[in-house]
Coordinates of C-alpha atoms in Angstrom, one line a residue:
X1 CA 86.4 123.7 121.8
X2 CA 89.3 121.3 121.7
X3 CA 92.2 122.1 119.3
X4 CA 92.6 120.3 116.0
X5 CA 95.4 118.0 117.3
X6 CA 93.4 116.9 120.2
X7 CA 90.3 116.1 118.1
X8 CA 92.5 114.0 115.8
X9 CA 94.1 112.1 118.6
X10 CA 90.7 111.3 120.2
X11 CA 89.0 110.2 117.0
X12 CA 86.7 108.3 116.5
X13 CA 84.0 108.7 119.1
X14 CA 83.6 105.6 121.3
X15 CA 80.7 103.3 120.4
X16 CA 79.5 100.0 121.9
X17 CA 79.1 96.9 119.8
X18 CA 75.3 97.5 119.2
X19 CA 76.0 101.1 118.1
X20 CA 78.7 100.0 115.6
X21 CA 76.3 97.4 114.2
X22 CA 73.5 99.9 113.9
X23 CA 75.7 102.4 112.0
X24 CA 77.2 99.7 109.8
X25 CA 73.7 98.5 108.8
X26 CA 72.7 102.1 107.9
X27 CA 76.0 102.8 106.0
X28 CA 76.1 99.6 104.0
X29 CA 72.4 99.7 103.1
X30 CA 72.8 103.3 101.9
X31 CA 75.9 102.4 99.9
X32 CA 74.1 99.5 98.2
X33 CA 71.1 101.7 97.4
X34 CA 73.0 104.7 96.1
X35 CA 75.7 103.2 93.8
X36 CA 78.7 103.3 96.2
X37 CA 79.7 100.0 94.7
X38 CA 82.4 97.7 93.3
X39 CA 82.0 94.6 91.2
X40 CA 82.8 91.4 93.2
X41 CA 86.1 89.6 92.9
X42 CA 85.5 87.3 90.0
X43 CA 87.9 85.9 87.4
X44 CA 87.0 86.5 84.7
X45 CA 84.5 89.2 85.2
X46 CA 81.3 88.4 83.3
X47 CA 80.5 90.7 80.4
X48 CA 77.1 91.4 81.8
X49 CA 77.4 92.0 85.6
X50 CA 74.9 90.1 87.7
X51 CA 75.9 91.4 91.2
X52 CA 77.6 94.2 93.1
X53 CA 79.1 94.8 96.5
X54 CA 79.4 98.0 98.5
X55 CA 82.8 99.7 98.3
X56 CA 85.0 99.7 101.4
X57 CA 83.9 102.6 103.6
X58 CA 84.5 104.3 107.0
X59 CA 81.7 104.7 109.4
X60 CA 82.7 108.2 110.5
X61 CA 84.1 111.0 108.4
X62 CA 87.7 111.8 109.4
X63 CA 88.7 115.1 111.0
X64 CA 90.8 117.4 108.7
X65 CA 91.9 121.0 109.5
X66 CA 89.6 123.4 107.8
X67 CA 92.5 125.8 107.1
X68 CA 94.5 123.1 105.3
X69 CA 91.5 121.8 103.4
X70 CA 90.8 125.3 102.1
X71 CA 94.5 125.7 101.2
X72 CA 94.5 122.4 99.2
X73 CA 91.5 123.5 97.2
X74 CA 92.9 127.0 96.7
X75 CA 96.3 125.9 95.3
X76 CA 94.8 123.3 93.0
X77 CA 94.2 125.9 90.4
X78 CA 97.8 126.9 90.4
X79 CA 98.7 123.2 90.0
X80 CA 96.3 123.0 87.1
X81 CA 98.2 125.8 85.3
X82 CA 101.6 124.5 86.3
X83 CA 101.2 121.0 84.9
X84 CA 99.5 122.3 81.8
X85 CA 102.6 124.4 81.1
X86 CA 104.9 121.5 81.8
X87 CA 103.0 119.4 79.3
X88 CA 103.5 122.1 76.7
X89 CA 107.3 122.4 77.3
X90 CA 108.7 119.7 75.0
X91 CA 112.3 120.6 75.7
X92 CA 111.8 120.2 79.5
X93 CA 110.0 116.9 79.1
X94 CA 112.7 115.6 76.8
X95 CA 115.4 116.4 79.3
X96 CA 113.6 115.0 82.3
X97 CA 111.6 112.1 80.9
X98 CA 113.1 111.3 77.5
X99 CA 115.0 108.2 76.3
X100 CA 118.1 110.2 75.2
X101 CA 118.8 112.2 78.4
X102 CA 116.0 111.5 80.9
X103 CA 114.3 108.8 82.8
X104 CA 113.3 107.0 79.6
X105 CA 116.9 105.8 79.3
X106 CA 116.4 103.4 82.2
X107 CA 112.7 103.0 82.6
X108 CA 111.4 101.1 79.6
X109 CA 107.8 102.0 80.0
X110 CA 108.5 105.7 80.1
X111 CA 110.9 105.3 77.2
X112 CA 108.3 103.5 75.1
X113 CA 105.8 106.3 75.6
X114 CA 108.3 109.1 75.0
X115 CA 109.6 107.5 71.8
X116 CA 106.1 107.0 70.5
X117 CA 105.3 110.7 71.3
X118 CA 108.5 111.9 69.6
X119 CA 107.8 110.0 66.5
X120 CA 104.3 111.5 66.3
X121 CA 105.2 115.2 66.9
X122 CA 105.2 116.2 63.3
X123 CA 101.8 114.5 62.8
X124 CA 100.0 116.3 65.6
X125 CA 96.8 117.8 64.4
X126 CA 95.0 118.5 67.7
X127 CA 96.7 121.2 69.7
X128 CA 94.4 120.9 72.7
X129 CA 95.0 118.7 75.8
X130 CA 92.6 117.9 78.5
X131 CA 94.0 117.2 82.0
X132 CA 91.8 115.7 84.8
X133 CA 94.1 116.0 87.8
X134 CA 94.2 114.9 91.4
X135 CA 96.7 116.2 93.8
X136 CA 97.2 113.9 96.8
X137 CA 98.2 115.1 100.3
X138 CA 98.8 113.8 103.8
X139 CA 98.8 115.8 107.0
X140 CA 102.4 116.2 108.4
X141 CA 103.0 116.4 112.1
X142 CA 106.2 118.1 113.3
X143 CA 107.2 118.7 116.9
X144 CA 108.3 122.2 116.0
X145 CA 105.3 123.3 114.0
X146 CA 101.5 123.0 113.6
X147 CA 100.1 120.4 111.3
X148 CA 100.9 121.1 107.7
X149 CA 99.8 119.9 104.3
X150 CA 102.3 117.8 102.3
X151 CA 101.9 116.6 98.8
X152 CA 102.3 112.8 98.1
X153 CA 102.0 113.0 94.3
X154 CA 100.2 114.7 91.4
X155 CA 98.2 112.5 89.1
X156 CA 97.7 113.4 85.5
X157 CA 96.1 110.1 84.2
X158 CA 93.2 108.0 85.4
X159 CA 92.5 110.1 88.5
X160 CA 89.9 107.8 90.0
X161 CA 87.3 107.6 92.8
X162 CA 85.9 111.1 92.2
X163 CA 82.4 109.8 91.7
X164 CA 82.5 107.3 94.6
X165 CA 84.1 109.9 96.9
X166 CA 81.0 112.1 96.3
X167 CA 78.8 109.2 97.4
X168 CA 80.9 108.4 100.4
X169 CA 80.5 112.1 101.6
X170 CA 76.8 111.8 100.9
X171 CA 76.6 108.6 103.0
X172 CA 78.2 110.3 106.0
X173 CA 75.9 113.2 105.6
X174 CA 73.0 110.8 105.6
X175 CA 74.2 109.1 108.8
X176 CA 74.3 112.5 110.5
X177 CA 70.8 113.5 109.3
X178 CA 69.2 110.1 110.1
X179 CA 70.3 109.8 113.7
X180 CA 72.8 112.6 114.4
X181 CA 75.5 109.8 114.6
X182 CA 73.9 108.7 117.9
X183 CA 75.1 112.1 119.3
X184 CA 78.5 110.6 119.5
X185 CA 80.5 113.8 119.0
X186 CA 79.8 117.6 119.1
X187 CA 81.9 117.9 116.0
X188 CA 79.5 115.9 113.8
X189 CA 77.4 118.9 112.7
X190 CA 76.3 119.4 109.1
X191 CA 78.3 122.7 109.0
X192 CA 81.4 120.6 109.2
X193 CA 80.5 118.4 106.3
X194 CA 81.9 120.1 103.2
X195 CA 79.9 119.7 99.9
X196 CA 81.3 117.4 97.3
X197 CA 80.1 117.7 93.7
X198 CA 83.0 115.9 92.1
X199 CA 81.0 113.9 89.6
X200 CA 79.6 117.0 87.9
X201 CA 82.9 118.8 88.2
X202 CA 84.9 116.1 86.4
X203 CA 82.1 115.7 83.8
X204 CA 82.3 119.5 83.1
X205 CA 85.9 119.1 82.0
X206 CA 85.0 116.3 79.6
X207 CA 82.1 118.3 78.3
X208 CA 84.3 121.3 77.8
X209 CA 86.7 119.3 75.6
X210 CA 83.8 117.8 73.7
X211 CA 82.4 121.3 73.0
X212 CA 85.9 122.5 71.9
X213 CA 86.0 119.6 69.4
X214 CA 83.1 121.2 67.7
X215 CA 80.9 118.2 66.7
X216 CA 78.0 117.7 69.1
X217 CA 77.1 114.4 67.5
X218 CA 80.5 112.9 68.3
X219 CA 81.0 110.5 71.3
X220 CA 83.5 110.4 74.2
X221 CA 85.7 107.3 74.4
X222 CA 86.5 105.9 77.8
X223 CA 89.7 103.7 77.5
X224 CA 89.3 101.2 80.4
X225 CA 91.1 98.1 81.8
X226 CA 89.7 94.6 81.2
X227 CA 88.0 93.1 84.2
X228 CA 87.6 96.5 85.9
X229 CA 85.9 96.2 89.3
X230 CA 85.7 100.0 89.9
X231 CA 83.3 100.3 87.0
X232 CA 80.7 102.3 88.9
X233 CA 83.1 105.1 89.5
X234 CA 83.3 105.4 85.8
X235 CA 79.6 104.7 85.1
X236 CA 78.4 107.7 87.2
X237 CA 80.5 109.9 84.8
X238 CA 78.8 108.3 81.8
X239 CA 75.4 109.0 83.3
X240 CA 76.3 112.6 84.1
X241 CA 77.5 113.2 80.6
X242 CA 74.4 111.8 79.0
X243 CA 71.8 113.2 81.4
X244 CA 73.2 116.7 81.9
X245 CA 75.3 117.3 78.7
X246 CA 73.6 115.0 76.1
X247 CA 77.0 113.3 75.3
X248 CA 77.2 109.6 74.6
X249 CA 80.1 107.5 75.9
X250 CA 81.8 104.4 74.4
X251 CA 83.8 102.1 76.7
X252 CA 86.6 100.1 75.1
X253 CA 89.8 98.4 76.3
X254 CA 93.1 98.9 74.4
X255 CA 92.7 95.3 73.2
X256 CA 89.3 96.0 71.8
X257 CA 90.5 99.3 70.2
X258 CA 93.2 97.4 68.3
X259 CA 90.5 96.2 66.0
X260 CA 87.7 98.8 66.5
X261 CA 89.6 102.1 66.2
X262 CA 90.7 103.8 63.0
X263 CA 91.9 107.2 61.9
X264 CA 90.5 108.5 58.6
X265 CA 92.1 110.9 56.1
X266 CA 90.9 113.9 58.1
X267 CA 92.6 112.4 61.2
X268 CA 89.2 111.9 62.9
X269 CA 89.1 108.9 65.3
X270 CA 86.3 106.5 64.6
X271 CA 85.2 103.5 66.5
X272 CA 83.4 100.6 64.8
X273 CA 81.3 98.6 67.3
X274 CA 80.4 94.9 66.9
X275 CA 77.7 93.9 66.4
X276 CA 77.6 96.9 64.1
X277 CA 74.9 99.4 64.4
X278 CA 73.3 101.7 61.8
X279 CA 75.3 104.7 63.1
X280 CA 78.7 102.9 63.3
X281 CA 81.5 104.0 63.0
X282 CA 81.2 106.7 65.7
X283 CA 83.4 109.8 65.6
X284 CA 85.2 110.5 68.9
X285 CA 85.6 114.0 70.3
X286 CA 87.6 113.1 73.5
X287 CA 89.6 110.1 74.6
X288 CA 89.5 109.7 78.4
X289 CA 92.0 107.2 79.7
X290 CA 91.1 105.2 82.8
X291 CA 93.8 102.7 81.7
X292 CA 97.3 103.1 80.1
X293 CA 99.2 104.3 83.2
X294 CA 101.0 101.0 84.0
X295 CA 103.2 98.6 81.9
X296 CA 100.6 95.9 82.7
X297 CA 98.2 97.7 80.3
X298 CA 100.6 97.2 77.4
X299 CA 101.4 93.5 77.3
X300 CA 102.3 93.6 73.6
X301 CA 103.6 96.1 71.1
X302 CA 100.1 96.1 69.6
X303 CA 98.8 97.8 72.8
X304 CA 101.4 100.6 72.4
X305 CA 100.6 100.9 68.7
X306 CA 96.9 101.4 69.6
X307 CA 97.8 104.1 72.1
X308 CA 99.9 105.9 69.5
X309 CA 97.0 105.6 67.0
X310 CA 94.7 107.4 69.4
X311 CA 97.4 110.0 70.0
X312 CA 97.8 110.7 66.3
X313 CA 94.1 111.4 65.8
X314 CA 92.3 114.8 66.0
X315 CA 90.4 113.7 69.2
X316 CA 91.3 115.6 72.3
X317 CA 93.2 113.3 74.6
X318 CA 92.8 113.2 78.4
X319 CA 95.7 112.9 78.9
X320 CA 98.0 113.3 75.9
X321 CA 101.3 111.4 76.2
X322 CA 103.3 114.6 77.2
X323 CA 100.7 115.3 79.9
X324 CA 101.0 111.7 81.2
X325 CA 104.8 112.1 81.2
X326 CA 104.4 115.4 83.1
X327 CA 102.9 113.5 86.0
X328 CA 106.0 111.4 86.5
X329 CA 107.6 111.3 89.9
X330 CA 110.9 112.5 88.4
X331 CA 109.1 115.7 87.3
X332 CA 107.8 116.1 90.9
X333 CA 111.4 115.9 92.1
X334 CA 112.9 118.2 89.5
X335 CA 110.3 120.9 90.3
X336 CA 111.9 121.2 93.8
X337 CA 115.3 122.1 92.3
X338 CA 116.3 125.8 92.4
X339 CA 114.7 127.9 89.7
X340 CA 112.7 125.1 88.0
X341 CA 109.3 126.1 89.4
X342 CA 109.8 129.7 88.4
X343 CA 110.2 128.6 84.8
X344 CA 106.5 127.8 84.6
X345 CA 105.0 130.6 86.6
X346 CA 103.9 134.1 85.6
X347 CA 102.8 137.1 87.7
X348 CA 99.4 135.6 88.2
X349 CA 100.6 132.4 89.6
X350 CA 104.0 133.4 91.2
X351 CA 102.2 134.6 94.3
X352 CA 101.2 131.0 95.0
X353 CA 104.7 129.6 94.6
X354 CA 105.5 129.8 98.3
X355 CA 102.4 127.7 99.1
X356 CA 103.3 125.2 96.5
X357 CA 106.8 124.9 97.8
X358 CA 105.6 124.7 101.4
X359 CA 103.5 121.6 100.4
X360 CA 106.6 119.7 99.3
X361 CA 108.7 117.4 101.3
X362 CA 112.5 117.3 100.6
X363 CA 113.3 115.1 97.7
X364 CA 116.2 114.4 95.3
X365 CA 117.2 112.0 92.6
X366 CA 119.4 109.1 93.4
X367 CA 121.5 110.2 90.4
X368 CA 121.9 113.8 91.9
X369 CA 125.2 115.5 92.2
X370 CA 126.0 117.5 95.4
X371 CA 124.8 120.7 93.7
X372 CA 121.4 119.1 93.0
X373 CA 122.1 118.8 89.2
X374 CA 121.8 115.4 87.6
X375 CA 125.2 113.8 87.1
X376 CA 127.0 110.5 87.1
X377 CA 128.0 110.8 90.8
X378 CA 126.7 108.7 93.7
X379 CA 125.9 111.7 96.0
X380 CA 122.1 111.1 95.8
X381 CA 122.8 107.5 96.9
X382 CA 125.1 108.5 99.7
X383 CA 122.6 110.9 101.0
X384 CA 119.9 108.3 100.9
X385 CA 122.1 105.9 102.9
X386 CA 122.7 108.5 105.5
X387 CA 119.0 109.4 106.0
X388 CA 117.3 106.1 105.2
X389 CA 115.4 106.0 108.5
X390 CA 113.2 108.9 107.4
X391 CA 112.9 108.3 103.7
X392 CA 110.9 106.5 101.0
X393 CA 112.4 105.6 97.6
X394 CA 110.0 106.0 94.7
X395 CA 110.5 104.6 91.2
X396 CA 109.0 106.1 88.1
X397 CA 106.7 103.1 88.0
X398 CA 103.0 103.7 88.6
X399 CA 100.3 101.6 90.2
X400 CA 101.8 101.2 93.7
X401 CA 103.6 98.5 95.5
X402 CA 107.0 99.6 94.3
X403 CA 108.2 102.0 97.0
X404 CA 111.1 101.1 99.3
X405 CA 110.8 102.4 102.9
X406 CA 113.2 103.1 105.7
X407 CA 115.2 100.1 106.9
X408 CA 114.8 98.3 103.6
X409 CA 116.6 101.1 101.7
X410 CA 120.3 100.3 102.4
X411 CA 120.0 96.7 101.1
X412 CA 118.0 97.9 98.1
X413 CA 120.7 100.4 97.2
X414 CA 123.3 97.6 97.4
X415 CA 121.5 95.8 94.6
X416 CA 120.3 98.8 92.5
X417 CA 122.4 99.0 89.2
X418 CA 124.0 102.4 88.8
X419 CA 122.4 102.8 85.5
X420 CA 118.9 102.7 87.1
X421 CA 119.5 105.4 89.7
X422 CA 118.0 108.0 87.3
X423 CA 114.6 106.3 87.6
X424 CA 114.4 106.7 91.4
X425 CA 113.8 109.6 93.7
X426 CA 114.3 109.8 97.5
X427 CA 111.6 111.6 99.4
X428 CA 111.5 112.6 103.1
X429 CA 108.7 110.6 104.8
X430 CA 105.5 112.5 105.6
X431 CA 104.7 111.9 109.3
X432 CA 100.9 111.8 109.8
X433 CA 99.6 112.8 113.2
X434 CA 99.4 109.9 115.6
X435 CA 96.2 108.7 117.2
X436 CA 93.7 109.1 114.4
X437 CA 91.3 106.2 114.3
X438 CA 88.1 105.2 112.5
X439 CA 85.8 102.2 112.0
X440 CA 86.6 100.5 108.7
X441 CA 84.1 98.3 106.8
X442 CA 85.6 96.0 104.1
X443 CA 84.2 95.8 100.6
X444 CA 81.3 93.4 100.5
X445 CA 80.7 93.1 104.2
X446 CA 82.1 91.9 107.5
X447 CA 82.2 93.6 110.9
X448 CA 83.5 97.1 111.2
X449 CA 87.1 97.2 112.5
X450 CA 88.3 100.0 114.7
X451 CA 91.9 100.8 113.7
X452 CA 94.5 103.6 113.8
X453 CA 94.5 105.1 110.4
X454 CA 96.1 107.5 108.0
X455 CA 93.9 109.7 105.7
X456 CA 95.0 111.0 102.3
X457 CA 93.2 113.9 100.8
X458 CA 92.9 114.2 97.0
X459 CA 91.9 117.5 95.3
X460 CA 90.5 117.2 91.7
X461 CA 90.9 119.8 89.0
X462 CA 90.8 120.0 85.2
X463 CA 92.5 122.1 82.6
X464 CA 91.8 122.5 78.8
X465 CA 94.9 123.9 77.2
X466 CA 97.1 124.0 74.1
X467 CA 99.0 126.3 71.8
X468 CA 100.9 127.8 74.8
X469 CA 97.8 128.9 76.6
X470 CA 95.4 127.6 79.2
X471 CA 91.9 128.0 77.8
X472 CA 90.0 127.0 80.9
X473 CA 90.7 125.4 84.3
X474 CA 88.8 124.6 87.5
X475 CA 89.1 123.0 90.9
X476 CA 86.2 120.5 91.0
X477 CA 86.1 118.4 94.1
X478 CA 87.8 116.2 96.6
X479 CA 88.4 112.6 97.8
X480 CA 89.5 111.2 101.2
X481 CA 90.9 107.7 101.3
X482 CA 91.8 106.2 104.7
X483 CA 94.1 103.2 105.3
X484 CA 95.1 101.2 108.4
X485 CA 98.4 102.5 109.8
X486 CA 101.5 100.4 109.7
X487 CA 104.8 101.9 110.8
X488 CA 106.7 99.4 108.6
X489 CA 105.1 100.8 105.5
X490 CA 105.9 104.5 105.9
X491 CA 102.6 105.1 107.7
X492 CA 100.3 103.3 105.2
X493 CA 99.5 99.6 105.0
X494 CA 98.6 98.4 101.6
X495 CA 95.5 96.3 101.0
X496 CA 92.9 97.7 103.4
X497 CA 91.9 101.1 102.1
X498 CA 88.4 102.6 102.4
X499 CA 86.5 105.5 101.0
X500 CA 86.1 108.2 103.6
X501 CA 85.1 111.9 103.7
X502 CA 86.2 115.1 105.4
X503 CA 85.0 116.4 108.7
X504 CA 86.2 120.0 109.0
X505 CA 87.7 121.0 112.3
X506 CA 89.3 124.1 113.6
X507 CA 89.2 127.7 112.2
X508 CA 89.3 128.6 108.5
X509 CA 92.4 130.8 109.0

C-alpha cells in the first residue's frame, strides 16, 4: 500500500465529467434529504423560513493519517481539563486578558467582557461552568520529519458545525455504500470511514449541565445571532435534546433577550416569550452561546448589559465569561512560555504534556521581551520582522479575516501603534502537505470544482466543572473543513470552504 504522503499527493481519484456529475447528483440530493443545509442568502432572513439550500460539501472524504487522527482525539480530554482549569484561575486570566495588566488594556472587546466579569464576581451564585470545545488542527509537512499534527486554535465559545459535520460524514459513507465511489480508489473502504456521532455527543454535555441544575422542567436557552444562516446545525441539537433527553430549547438573540430575560430574587433566569403562553416565563437551566464571540454581536451597551444579566443568573453558562476569555489567542501563546503549562497540570495529565507541546507551533507576543516575558520592549516586533516570510500575525479579535500573513507583515508592523502590540501574537505558519485535492461543491449548487485544498480537523469535547474541580468531561466527535489553497493566504483562501469528512489512511501507530 502506498504511504500516507503519496496518498495525499495523489488525491482525489481521477473522474471524468460524467462521473463527477453522477456523484454530485447523489451527494447534493442526499444532503437536501438529510438536513445538511443552510438557509439561502437573504437580507433580511424571513422569520419563517420558506426554503433551504445544501451546505458546501466535498465529493470525496479527504485522507488523514490514522495515527494523527487518533492522537487528536486522545489529547482532547487533556485539553478539556486544561482549559477548565484556566477558566477557574482568576489571577492568571486577570494578568493575561484583563484591562489592568493584560490584553484588555488594548483590545476594547476583551476589556468590556473582562470588566463586566470583574464587576460580577461577588455576585456569582452558580459555581458550575459548561465548556463545549473544539480544538482545530492542520497537518504540518516538514522536510526533516514525517507529517505532524499542529494546533491552529482552541475554541471555547460557539464551536459550530458539529451536527452538520456528522451529516457530511454520513453523506460520504452513503456514496461509498451506494456505488463504491465508482471503484475510484482502493482506500475508499468503509473501514477507513471513522464514525461521527457529534450531535449526540454535544447534546450530552448540554444535558449534563441541565441535570446538574436540578430542575427537569427548566429549559435550555440558545443565544443566537440575528439572520443566522447556519440554523440547521443548531436545530439538530434542539431535536436531539428534546427527543433523547426530554429537554426543551428556547432560541433568542441578545437583542430579544434585552426585553425577554429577567433574573428573579433567587437569581433564576427567566424568559418571557411573546405572544405570552400559559407557562411563560420559563426558567432556564443552561445558557448555550452560539453568539457573543465577536464585537459585532454587541453593537450597543445594552447588548453587553444583557450578556452580564445572563452571567449574573444561576443558570449554567456555556461558556461563562472567564471561559470565553480562556479561549483567547493570547492565552494560547502564553501557554507556550516556559513553566506555564505545568501550572495547570497534575500527575494524571502531565504525561500528556509532551503531546500537547508537540502540537504547538512556535509563537510569541509582539510585546515579548527577549526572555519571553511580557515587557515594553520591541523584541517581539524585531523577531517578527526577521522571520516574516514564515509567520502569521493573529489579533485577539475573533471571527476571522483579521490575520496578517507573510509579506504583508513588515508594512503592518510599521503602522501598528506600540500600545496595541499586546493584542497581537506571531505564530509560525503551519505548512500543509502539498498536492492534496478534492472536488468542491458550492452551497446551493453549481458544478463541482477540482482544486488543491487544505483540510482542517476539529475535535469536539465538553467539560462540566467548577469549584476547583472537573466534574465530568468527554471527547465527543470531530469535524473536517476543507478550503481551496492559496499561497498568499498562509495556505488557506477565505470564502470557499466546504464540509468534508475524514478518510483514515496509514497505520494506527
